[in-house]
Amino acid sequence: MQDNELLTVFTFDEDGYFAGLSAWQFTEADGLLKTNDATTVCPWGADAPDHASWYRWDAAKWVKEPKPTRPEDLVGVAVSMGKNTPHAVEV
């Protein structure tokens, strides 16, 4: 990498769910400036994103989880009212 080059990364929320895209910057002095809430691994690999699924990072790989399609699928699922992450808002 060259100095000040940006690398696209995939961010996740505090529960590990895909939250969006961001960038890490490379500097010759510091190397790659990383954060703990992103990875260079694409959630959907070489395929197009599956909008009927959520992607959750489990510290080593993305896990694809089908989204609920019926009200019964959400029985017992709790989401903190204080969370404003894309996953929490959609649930």
mmCIF file of N, CA, C and O in Angstrom:
data_model
loop_
_atom_site.group_PDB
_atom_site.id
_atom_site.type_symbol
_atom_site.label_atom_id
_atom_site.label_comp_id
_atom_site.label_asym_id
_atom_site.label_seq_id
_atom_site.Cartn_x
_atom_site.Cartn_y
_atom_site.Cartn_z
ATOM 1 N N MET A 1 0.844 -1.176 0.000
ATOM 2 C CA MET A 1 0.000 0.000 0.000
ATOM 3 C C MET A 1 0.889 1.239 0.000
ATOM 4 O O MET A 1 2.010 1.206 0.471
ATOM 5 N N GLN A 2 0.329 2.313 -0.485
ATOM 6 C CA GLN A 2 1.049 3.580 -0.520
ATOM 7 C C GLN A 2 0.549 4.496 0.591
ATOM 8 O O GLN A 2 -0.567 4.345 1.091
ATOM 9 N N ASP A 3 1.382 5.460 0.971
ATOM 10 C CA ASP A 3 1.036 6.384 2.029
ATOM 11 C C ASP A 3 -0.297 7.080 1.729
ATOM 12 O O ASP A 3 -0.552 7.509 0.610
ATOM 13 N N ASN A 4 -1.153 7.147 2.730
ATOM 14 C CA ASN A 4 -2.484 7.775 2.687
ATOM 15 C C ASN A 4 -3.484 7.030 1.812
ATOM 16 O O ASN A 4 -4.546 7.557 1.504
ATOM 17 N N GLU A 5 -3.170 5.819 1.403
ATOM 18 C CA GLU A 5 -4.119 5.009 0.634
ATOM 19 C C GLU A 5 -5.244 4.545 1.557
ATOM 20 O O GLU A 5 -5.022 4.238 2.726
ATOM 21 N N LEU A 6 -6.471 4.530 1.029
ATOM 22 C CA LEU A 6 -7.630 4.095 1.790
ATOM 23 C C LEU A 6 -8.050 2.697 1.367
ATOM 24 O O LEU A 6 -8.061 2.377 0.181
ATOM 25 N N LEU A 7 -8.410 1.887 2.344
ATOM 26 C CA LEU A 7 -8.865 0.522 2.103
ATOM 27 C C LEU A 7 -10.317 0.433 2.561
ATOM 28 O O LEU A 7 -10.639 0.774 3.709
ATOM 29 N N THR A 8 -11.226 0.009 1.690
ATOM 30 C CA THR A 8 -12.638 -0.131 2.057
ATOM 31 C C THR A 8 -12.799 -1.289 3.025
ATOM 32 O O THR A 8 -12.250 -2.377 2.810
ATOM 33 N N VAL A 9 -13.549 -1.053 4.102
ATOM 34 C CA VAL A 9 -13.809 -2.092 5.100
ATOM 35 C C VAL A 9 -15.306 -2.164 5.379
ATOM 36 O O VAL A 9 -16.073 -1.268 5.033
ATOM 37 N N PHE A 10 -15.715 -3.263 5.999
ATOM 38 C CA PHE A 10 -17.118 -3.540 6.292
ATOM 39 C C PHE A 10 -17.307 -3.449 7.803
ATOM 40 O O PHE A 10 -16.704 -4.206 8.557
ATOM 41 N N THR A 11 -18.130 -2.485 8.239
ATOM 42 C CA THR A 11 -18.296 -2.247 9.670
ATOM 43 C C THR A 11 -19.460 -3.064 10.228
ATOM 44 O O THR A 11 -20.370 -3.473 9.510
ATOM 45 N N PHE A 12 -19.381 -3.286 11.549
ATOM 46 C CA PHE A 12 -20.450 -4.002 12.236
ATOM 47 C C PHE A 12 -20.752 -3.295 13.552
ATOM 48 O O PHE A 12 -19.909 -2.595 14.117
ATOM 49 N N ASP A 13 -21.996 -3.470 14.031
ATOM 50 C CA ASP A 13 -22.423 -2.811 15.269
ATOM 51 C C ASP A 13 -21.944 -3.600 16.485
ATOM 52 O O ASP A 13 -21.244 -4.606 16.361
ATOM 53 N N GLU A 14 -22.344 -3.152 17.684
ATOM 54 C CA GLU A 14 -21.878 -3.806 18.919
ATOM 55 C C GLU A 14 -22.367 -5.241 19.059
ATOM 56 O O GLU A 14 -21.817 -6.015 19.833
ATOM 57 N N ASP A 15 -23.391 -5.619 18.299
ATOM 58 C CA ASP A 15 -23.886 -7.003 18.304
ATOM 59 C C ASP A 15 -23.293 -7.825 17.167
ATOM 60 O O ASP A 15 -23.633 -8.991 16.997
ATOM 61 N N GLY A 16 -22.447 -7.203 16.365
ATOM 62 C CA GLY A 16 -21.779 -7.904 15.272
ATOM 63 C C GLY A 16 -22.487 -7.823 13.933
ATOM 64 O O GLY A 16 -21.988 -8.368 12.953
ATOM 65 N N TYR A 17 -23.619 -7.137 13.845
ATOM 66 C CA TYR A 17 -24.368 -7.079 12.588
ATOM 67 C C TYR A 17 -23.802 -6.028 11.646
ATOM 68 O O TYR A 17 -23.406 -4.945 12.074
ATOM 69 N N PHE A 18 -23.770 -6.367 10.361
ATOM 70 C CA PHE A 18 -23.263 -5.460 9.342
ATOM 71 C C PHE A 18 -23.931 -4.101 9.481
ATOM 72 O O PHE A 18 -25.145 -3.996 9.570
ATOM 73 N N ALA A 19 -23.106 -3.053 9.471
ATOM 74 C CA ALA A 19 -23.634 -1.704 9.653
ATOM 75 C C ALA A 19 -23.356 -0.783 8.471
ATOM 76 O O ALA A 19 -24.008 0.240 8.326
ATOM 77 N N GLY A 20 -22.395 -1.135 7.620
ATOM 78 C CA GLY A 20 -22.106 -0.287 6.477
ATOM 79 C C GLY A 20 -20.646 -0.369 6.056
ATOM 80 O O GLY A 20 -19.908 -1.240 6.485
ATOM 81 N N LEU A 21 -20.276 0.569 5.205
ATOM 82 C CA LEU A 21 -18.900 0.625 4.693
ATOM 83 C C LEU A 21 -18.157 1.787 5.338
ATOM 84 O O LEU A 21 -18.752 2.801 5.692
ATOM 85 N N SER A 22 -16.866 1.614 5.461
ATOM 86 C CA SER A 22 -16.008 2.679 5.975
ATOM 87 C C SER A 22 -14.647 2.510 5.304
ATOM 88 O O SER A 22 -14.533 1.802 4.305
ATOM 89 N N ALA A 23 -13.628 3.162 5.838
ATOM 90 C CA ALA A 23 -12.290 3.061 5.259
ATOM 91 C C ALA A 23 -11.243 3.056 6.358
ATOM 92 O O ALA A 23 -11.408 3.708 7.391
ATOM 93 N N TRP A 24 -10.193 2.310 6.123
ATOM 94 C CA TRP A 24 -8.995 2.368 6.950
ATOM 95 C C TRP A 24 -7.940 3.059 6.106
ATOM 96 O O TRP A 24 -7.857 2.851 4.900
ATOM 97 N N GLN A 25 -7.120 3.859 6.750
ATOM 98 C CA GLN A 25 -6.076 4.587 6.031
ATOM 99 C C GLN A 25 -4.717 3.970 6.348
ATOM 100 O O GLN A 25 -4.435 3.588 7.474
ATOM 101 N N PHE A 26 -3.876 3.897 5.322
ATOM 102 C CA PHE A 26 -2.518 3.414 5.488
ATOM 103 C C PHE A 26 -1.574 4.604 5.513
ATOM 104 O O PHE A 26 -1.666 5.503 4.677
ATOM 105 N N THR A 27 -0.690 4.628 6.506
ATOM 106 C CA THR A 27 0.378 5.622 6.519
ATOM 107 C C THR A 27 1.693 4.890 6.713
ATOM 108 O O THR A 27 1.758 3.883 7.430
ATOM 109 N N GLU A 28 2.722 5.361 6.083
ATOM 110 C CA GLU A 28 4.027 4.700 6.214
ATOM 111 C C GLU A 28 4.507 4.737 7.651
ATOM 112 O O GLU A 28 5.161 3.807 8.117
ATOM 113 N N ALA A 29 4.172 5.773 8.381
ATOM 114 C CA ALA A 29 4.626 5.899 9.761
ATOM 115 C C ALA A 29 3.909 4.919 10.699
ATOM 116 O O ALA A 29 4.521 4.344 11.594
ATOM 117 N N ASP A 30 2.609 4.719 10.493
ATOM 118 C CA ASP A 30 1.809 3.928 11.432
ATOM 119 C C ASP A 30 1.273 2.620 10.868
ATOM 120 O O ASP A 30 0.667 1.840 11.591
ATOM 121 N N GLY A 31 1.440 2.386 9.580
ATOM 122 C CA GLY A 31 0.858 1.196 8.965
ATOM 123 C C GLY A 31 -0.625 1.404 8.719
ATOM 124 O O GLY A 31 -1.085 2.526 8.518
ATOM 125 N N LEU A 32 -1.389 0.332 8.771
ATOM 126 C CA LEU A 32 -2.830 0.409 8.528
ATOM 127 C C LEU A 32 -3.529 0.836 9.812
ATOM 128 O O LEU A 32 -3.391 0.199 10.862
ATOM 129 N N LEU A 33 -4.259 1.942 9.764
ATOM 130 C CA LEU A 33 -4.957 2.470 10.936
ATOM 131 C C LEU A 33 -6.320 1.789 11.047
ATOM 132 O O LEU A 33 -7.286 2.175 10.394
ATOM 133 N N LYS A 34 -6.382 0.746 11.883
ATOM 134 C CA LYS A 34 -7.572 -0.094 11.988
ATOM 135 C C LYS A 34 -8.467 0.310 13.155
ATOM 136 O O LYS A 34 -8.035 0.974 14.087
ATOM 137 N N THR A 35 -9.705 -0.133 13.080
ATOM 138 C CA THR A 35 -10.646 -0.009 14.191
ATOM 139 C C THR A 35 -11.091 -1.416 14.572
ATOM 140 O O THR A 35 -10.892 -2.375 13.814
ATOM 141 N N ASN A 36 -11.707 -1.551 15.731
ATOM 142 C CA ASN A 36 -12.144 -2.869 16.195
ATOM 143 C C ASN A 36 -13.540 -3.255 15.721
ATOM 144 O O ASN A 36 -14.024 -4.329 16.041
ATOM 145 N N ASP A 37 -14.192 -2.363 14.972
ATOM 146 C CA ASP A 37 -15.567 -2.632 14.554
ATOM 147 C C ASP A 37 -15.683 -2.789 13.043
ATOM 148 O O ASP A 37 -16.714 -2.474 12.457
ATOM 149 N N ALA A 38 -14.628 -3.306 12.415
ATOM 150 C CA ALA A 38 -14.649 -3.469 10.955
ATOM 151 C C ALA A 38 -13.694 -4.577 10.548
ATOM 152 O O ALA A 38 -12.792 -4.951 11.286
ATOM 153 N N THR A 39 -13.920 -5.069 9.345
ATOM 154 C CA THR A 39 -13.073 -6.108 8.768
ATOM 155 C C THR A 39 -12.957 -5.870 7.266
ATOM 156 O O THR A 39 -13.823 -5.224 6.671
ATOM 157 N N THR A 40 -11.919 -6.412 6.673
ATOM 158 C CA THR A 40 -11.765 -6.316 5.222
ATOM 159 C C THR A 40 -12.517 -7.432 4.507
ATOM 160 O O THR A 40 -12.624 -7.427 3.291
ATOM 161 N N VAL A 41 -13.066 -8.377 5.252
ATOM 162 C CA VAL A 41 -13.795 -9.510 4.678
ATOM 163 C C VAL A 41 -15.196 -9.057 4.280
ATOM 164 O O VAL A 41 -15.958 -8.560 5.118
ATOM 165 N N CYS A 42 -15.551 -9.242 3.020
ATOM 166 C CA CYS A 42 -16.874 -8.848 2.527
ATOM 167 C C CYS A 42 -17.940 -9.809 3.062
ATOM 168 O O CYS A 42 -17.776 -11.027 2.952
ATOM 169 N N PRO A 43 -19.031 -9.304 3.627
ATOM 170 C CA PRO A 43 -20.065 -10.180 4.186
ATOM 171 C C PRO A 43 -20.666 -11.159 3.186
ATOM 172 O O PRO A 43 -20.986 -12.290 3.527
ATOM 173 N N TRP A 44 -20.833 -10.737 1.957
ATOM 174 C CA TRP A 44 -21.510 -11.585 0.972
ATOM 175 C C TRP A 44 -20.542 -12.182 -0.042
ATOM 176 O O TRP A 44 -20.954 -12.754 -1.043
ATOM 177 N N GLY A 45 -19.255 -12.053 0.209
ATOM 178 C CA GLY A 45 -18.255 -12.633 -0.690
ATOM 179 C C GLY A 45 -18.327 -12.029 -2.079
ATOM 180 O O GLY A 45 -18.497 -10.827 -2.235
ATOM 181 N N ALA A 46 -18.237 -12.861 -3.093
ATOM 182 C CA ALA A 46 -18.261 -12.392 -4.475
ATOM 183 C C ALA A 46 -19.688 -12.233 -5.002
ATOM 184 O O ALA A 46 -19.890 -11.709 -6.092
ATOM 185 N N ASP A 47 -20.669 -12.678 -4.230
ATOM 186 C CA ASP A 47 -22.070 -12.587 -4.646
ATOM 187 C C ASP A 47 -22.636 -11.203 -4.355
ATOM 188 O O ASP A 47 -22.040 -10.407 -3.642
ATOM 189 N N ALA A 48 -23.821 -10.945 -4.866
ATOM 190 C CA ALA A 48 -24.545 -9.723 -4.522
ATOM 191 C C ALA A 48 -25.118 -9.894 -3.113
ATOM 192 O O ALA A 48 -25.398 -11.019 -2.696
ATOM 193 N N PRO A 49 -25.289 -8.820 -2.369
ATOM 194 C CA PRO A 49 -25.868 -8.944 -1.028
ATOM 195 C C PRO A 49 -27.268 -9.550 -1.090
ATOM 196 O O PRO A 49 -28.036 -9.259 -1.997
ATOM 197 N N ASP A 50 -27.561 -10.406 -0.133
ATOM 198 C CA ASP A 50 -28.878 -11.016 -0.010
ATOM 199 C C ASP A 50 -29.688 -10.142 0.938
ATOM 200 O O ASP A 50 -29.458 -10.151 2.145
ATOM 201 N N HIS A 51 -30.625 -9.364 0.426
ATOM 202 C CA HIS A 51 -31.386 -8.434 1.252
ATOM 203 C C HIS A 51 -32.437 -9.126 2.112
ATOM 204 O O HIS A 51 -33.086 -8.470 2.929
ATOM 205 N N ALA A 52 -32.591 -10.433 1.954
ATOM 206 C CA ALA A 52 -33.502 -11.196 2.797
ATOM 207 C C ALA A 52 -32.759 -11.778 4.002
ATOM 208 O O ALA A 52 -33.323 -12.559 4.767
ATOM 209 N N SER A 53 -31.496 -11.396 4.163
ATOM 210 C CA SER A 53 -30.688 -11.906 5.268
ATOM 211 C C SER A 53 -29.926 -10.781 5.947
ATOM 212 O O SER A 53 -29.678 -9.739 5.360
ATOM 213 N N TRP A 54 -29.564 -11.036 7.210
ATOM 214 C CA TRP A 54 -28.640 -10.180 7.934
ATOM 215 C C TRP A 54 -27.294 -10.882 7.934
ATOM 216 O O TRP A 54 -27.221 -12.110 7.837
ATOM 217 N N TYR A 55 -26.236 -10.113 8.065
ATOM 218 C CA TYR A 55 -24.893 -10.668 8.163
ATOM 219 C C TYR A 55 -24.328 -10.265 9.519
ATOM 220 O O TYR A 55 -24.340 -9.102 9.888
ATOM 221 N N ARG A 56 -23.847 -11.264 10.282
ATOM 222 C CA ARG A 56 -23.307 -11.028 11.615
ATOM 223 C C ARG A 56 -21.859 -11.509 11.681
ATOM 224 O O ARG A 56 -21.553 -12.642 11.331
ATOM 225 N N TRP A 57 -20.955 -10.644 12.138
ATOM 226 C CA TRP A 57 -19.542 -10.973 12.272
ATOM 227 C C TRP A 57 -19.336 -11.720 13.585
ATOM 228 O O TRP A 57 -19.774 -11.269 14.639
ATOM 229 N N ASP A 58 -18.682 -12.887 13.520
ATOM 230 C CA ASP A 58 -18.458 -13.659 14.749
ATOM 231 C C ASP A 58 -16.976 -13.726 15.121
ATOM 232 O O ASP A 58 -16.520 -14.716 15.682
ATOM 233 N N ALA A 59 -16.228 -12.686 14.809
ATOM 234 C CA ALA A 59 -14.801 -12.535 15.130
ATOM 235 C C ALA A 59 -13.889 -13.290 14.174
ATOM 236 O O ALA A 59 -12.680 -13.114 14.235
ATOM 237 N N ALA A 60 -14.437 -14.103 13.301
ATOM 238 C CA ALA A 60 -13.600 -14.831 12.345
ATOM 239 C C ALA A 60 -14.209 -14.864 10.943
ATOM 240 O O ALA A 60 -13.493 -14.968 9.961
ATOM 241 N N LYS A 61 -15.537 -14.784 10.885
ATOM 242 C CA LYS A 61 -16.222 -14.864 9.588
ATOM 243 C C LYS A 61 -17.616 -14.251 9.737
ATOM 244 O O LYS A 61 -18.106 -14.038 10.836
ATOM 245 N N TRP A 62 -18.231 -13.972 8.583
ATOM 246 C CA TRP A 62 -19.609 -13.495 8.571
ATOM 247 C C TRP A 62 -20.558 -14.685 8.600
ATOM 248 O O TRP A 62 -20.337 -15.680 7.914
ATOM 249 N N VAL A 63 -21.614 -14.575 9.385
ATOM 250 C CA VAL A 63 -22.658 -15.597 9.455
ATOM 251 C C VAL A 63 -23.914 -14.987 8.846
ATOM 252 O O VAL A 63 -24.349 -13.902 9.247
ATOM 253 N N LYS A 64 -24.479 -15.659 7.873
ATOM 254 C CA LYS A 64 -25.696 -15.185 7.201
ATOM 255 C C LYS A 64 -26.910 -15.700 7.972
ATOM 256 O O LYS A 64 -27.043 -16.889 8.209
ATOM 257 N N GLU A 65 -27.780 -14.774 8.383
ATOM 258 C CA GLU A 65 -28.981 -15.126 9.137
ATOM 259 C C GLU A 65 -30.213 -14.667 8.372
ATOM 260 O O GLU A 65 -30.307 -13.493 8.010
ATOM 261 N N PRO A 66 -31.167 -15.556 8.128
ATOM 262 C CA PRO A 66 -32.375 -15.138 7.420
ATOM 263 C C PRO A 66 -33.172 -14.137 8.257
ATOM 264 O O PRO A 66 -33.280 -14.278 9.474
ATOM 265 N N LYS A 67 -33.706 -13.120 7.603
ATOM 266 C CA LYS A 67 -34.550 -12.142 8.292
ATOM 267 C C LYS A 67 -35.908 -12.769 8.576
ATOM 268 O O LYS A 67 -36.378 -13.615 7.809
ATOM 269 N N PRO A 68 -36.558 -12.341 9.648
ATOM 270 C CA PRO A 68 -37.899 -12.855 9.932
ATOM 271 C C PRO A 68 -38.864 -12.461 8.815
ATOM 272 O O PRO A 68 -38.755 -11.380 8.241
ATOM 273 N N THR A 69 -39.764 -13.352 8.525
ATOM 274 C CA THR A 69 -40.760 -13.076 7.489
ATOM 275 C C THR A 69 -42.180 -13.075 8.046
ATOM 276 O O THR A 69 -43.108 -12.705 7.349
ATOM 277 N N ARG A 70 -42.314 -13.528 9.299
ATOM 278 C CA ARG A 70 -43.633 -13.576 9.935
ATOM 279 C C ARG A 70 -43.524 -12.993 11.340
ATOM 280 O O ARG A 70 -42.456 -13.056 11.952
ATOM 281 N N PRO A 71 -44.588 -12.455 11.880
ATOM 282 C CA PRO A 71 -44.539 -11.929 13.245
ATOM 283 C C PRO A 71 -44.077 -12.974 14.266
ATOM 284 O O PRO A 71 -43.350 -12.661 15.202
ATOM 285 N N GLU A 72 -44.453 -14.214 14.056
ATOM 286 C CA GLU A 72 -44.085 -15.287 14.986
ATOM 287 C C GLU A 72 -42.569 -15.455 15.088
ATOM 288 O O GLU A 72 -42.054 -15.941 16.097
ATOM 289 N N ASP A 73 -41.851 -15.088 14.012
ATOM 290 C CA ASP A 73 -40.391 -15.224 14.009
ATOM 291 C C ASP A 73 -39.719 -14.295 15.020
ATOM 292 O O ASP A 73 -38.556 -14.507 15.379
ATOM 293 N N LEU A 74 -40.437 -13.273 15.475
ATOM 294 C CA LEU A 74 -39.858 -12.309 16.406
ATOM 295 C C LEU A 74 -40.329 -12.494 17.847
ATOM 296 O O LEU A 74 -39.960 -11.712 18.722
ATOM 297 N N VAL A 75 -41.098 -13.542 18.103
ATOM 298 C CA VAL A 75 -41.547 -13.801 19.474
ATOM 299 C C VAL A 75 -40.307 -14.083 20.323
ATOM 300 O O VAL A 75 -39.465 -14.910 19.973
ATOM 301 N N GLY A 76 -40.193 -13.359 21.412
ATOM 302 C CA GLY A 76 -39.061 -13.540 22.315
ATOM 303 C C GLY A 76 -37.818 -12.746 21.946
ATOM 304 O O GLY A 76 -36.833 -12.766 22.669
ATOM 305 N N VAL A 77 -37.850 -12.025 20.829
ATOM 306 C CA VAL A 77 -36.701 -11.217 20.415
ATOM 307 C C VAL A 77 -36.833 -9.840 21.062
ATOM 308 O O VAL A 77 -37.860 -9.188 20.932
ATOM 309 N N ALA A 78 -35.793 -9.441 21.781
ATOM 310 C CA ALA A 78 -35.808 -8.138 22.450
ATOM 311 C C ALA A 78 -34.737 -7.248 21.842
ATOM 312 O O ALA A 78 -33.632 -7.695 21.568
ATOM 313 N N VAL A 79 -35.088 -5.993 21.632
ATOM 314 C CA VAL A 79 -34.144 -5.000 21.121
ATOM 315 C C VAL A 79 -34.224 -3.788 22.042
ATOM 316 O O VAL A 79 -35.317 -3.303 22.332
ATOM 317 N N SER A 80 -33.078 -3.332 22.487
ATOM 318 C CA SER A 80 -33.035 -2.163 23.358
ATOM 319 C C SER A 80 -33.588 -0.950 22.622
ATOM 320 O O SER A 80 -33.213 -0.676 21.485
ATOM 321 N N MET A 81 -34.445 -0.207 23.268
ATOM 322 C CA MET A 81 -35.020 0.995 22.654
ATOM 323 C C MET A 81 -33.961 2.062 22.430
ATOM 324 O O MET A 81 -34.139 2.955 21.633
ATOM 325 N N GLY A 82 -32.828 1.970 23.107
ATOM 326 C CA GLY A 82 -31.772 2.951 22.962
ATOM 327 C C GLY A 82 -30.843 2.696 21.786
ATOM 328 O O GLY A 82 -30.024 3.537 21.453
ATOM 329 N N LYS A 83 -30.970 1.540 21.159
ATOM 330 C CA LYS A 83 -30.104 1.228 20.029
ATOM 331 C C LYS A 83 -30.648 1.844 18.746
ATOM 332 O O LYS A 83 -31.841 1.767 18.482
ATOM 333 N N ASN A 84 -29.751 2.408 17.980
ATOM 334 C CA ASN A 84 -30.139 3.024 16.713
ATOM 335 C C ASN A 84 -29.295 2.450 15.568
ATOM 336 O O ASN A 84 -28.982 3.133 14.620
ATOM 337 N N THR A 85 -28.933 1.174 15.699
ATOM 338 C CA THR A 85 -28.147 0.525 14.647
ATOM 339 C C THR A 85 -29.074 0.081 13.518
ATOM 340 O O THR A 85 -30.282 -0.099 13.743
ATOM 341 N N PRO A 86 -28.559 -0.104 12.305
ATOM 342 C CA PRO A 86 -29.428 -0.549 11.212
ATOM 343 C C PRO A 86 -30.169 -1.842 11.547
ATOM 344 O O PRO A 86 -31.362 -1.968 11.247
ATOM 345 N N HIS A 87 -29.504 -2.788 12.195
ATOM 346 C CA HIS A 87 -30.146 -4.060 12.542
ATOM 347 C C HIS A 87 -31.272 -3.839 13.553
ATOM 348 O O HIS A 87 -32.383 -4.343 13.380
ATOM 349 N N ALA A 88 -30.999 -3.078 14.621
ATOM 350 C CA ALA A 88 -32.016 -2.841 15.655
ATOM 351 C C ALA A 88 -33.217 -2.088 15.075
ATOM 352 O O ALA A 88 -34.353 -2.411 15.398
ATOM 353 N N VAL A 89 -32.975 -1.112 14.241
ATOM 354 C CA VAL A 89 -34.076 -0.355 13.641
ATOM 355 C C VAL A 89 -34.933 -1.266 12.770
ATOM 356 O O VAL A 89 -36.164 -1.198 12.808
ATOM 357 N N GLU A 90 -34.290 -2.145 12.002
ATOM 358 C CA GLU A 90 -35.078 -3.023 11.133
ATOM 359 C C GLU A 90 -35.884 -4.032 11.927
ATOM 360 O O GLU A 90 -37.015 -4.346 11.573
ATOM 361 N N VAL A 91 -35.318 -4.568 13.027
ATOM 362 C CA VAL A 91 -36.062 -5.506 13.864
ATOM 363 C C VAL A 91 -37.265 -4.785 14.439
ATOM 364 O O VAL A 91 -38.360 -5.265 14.440
#
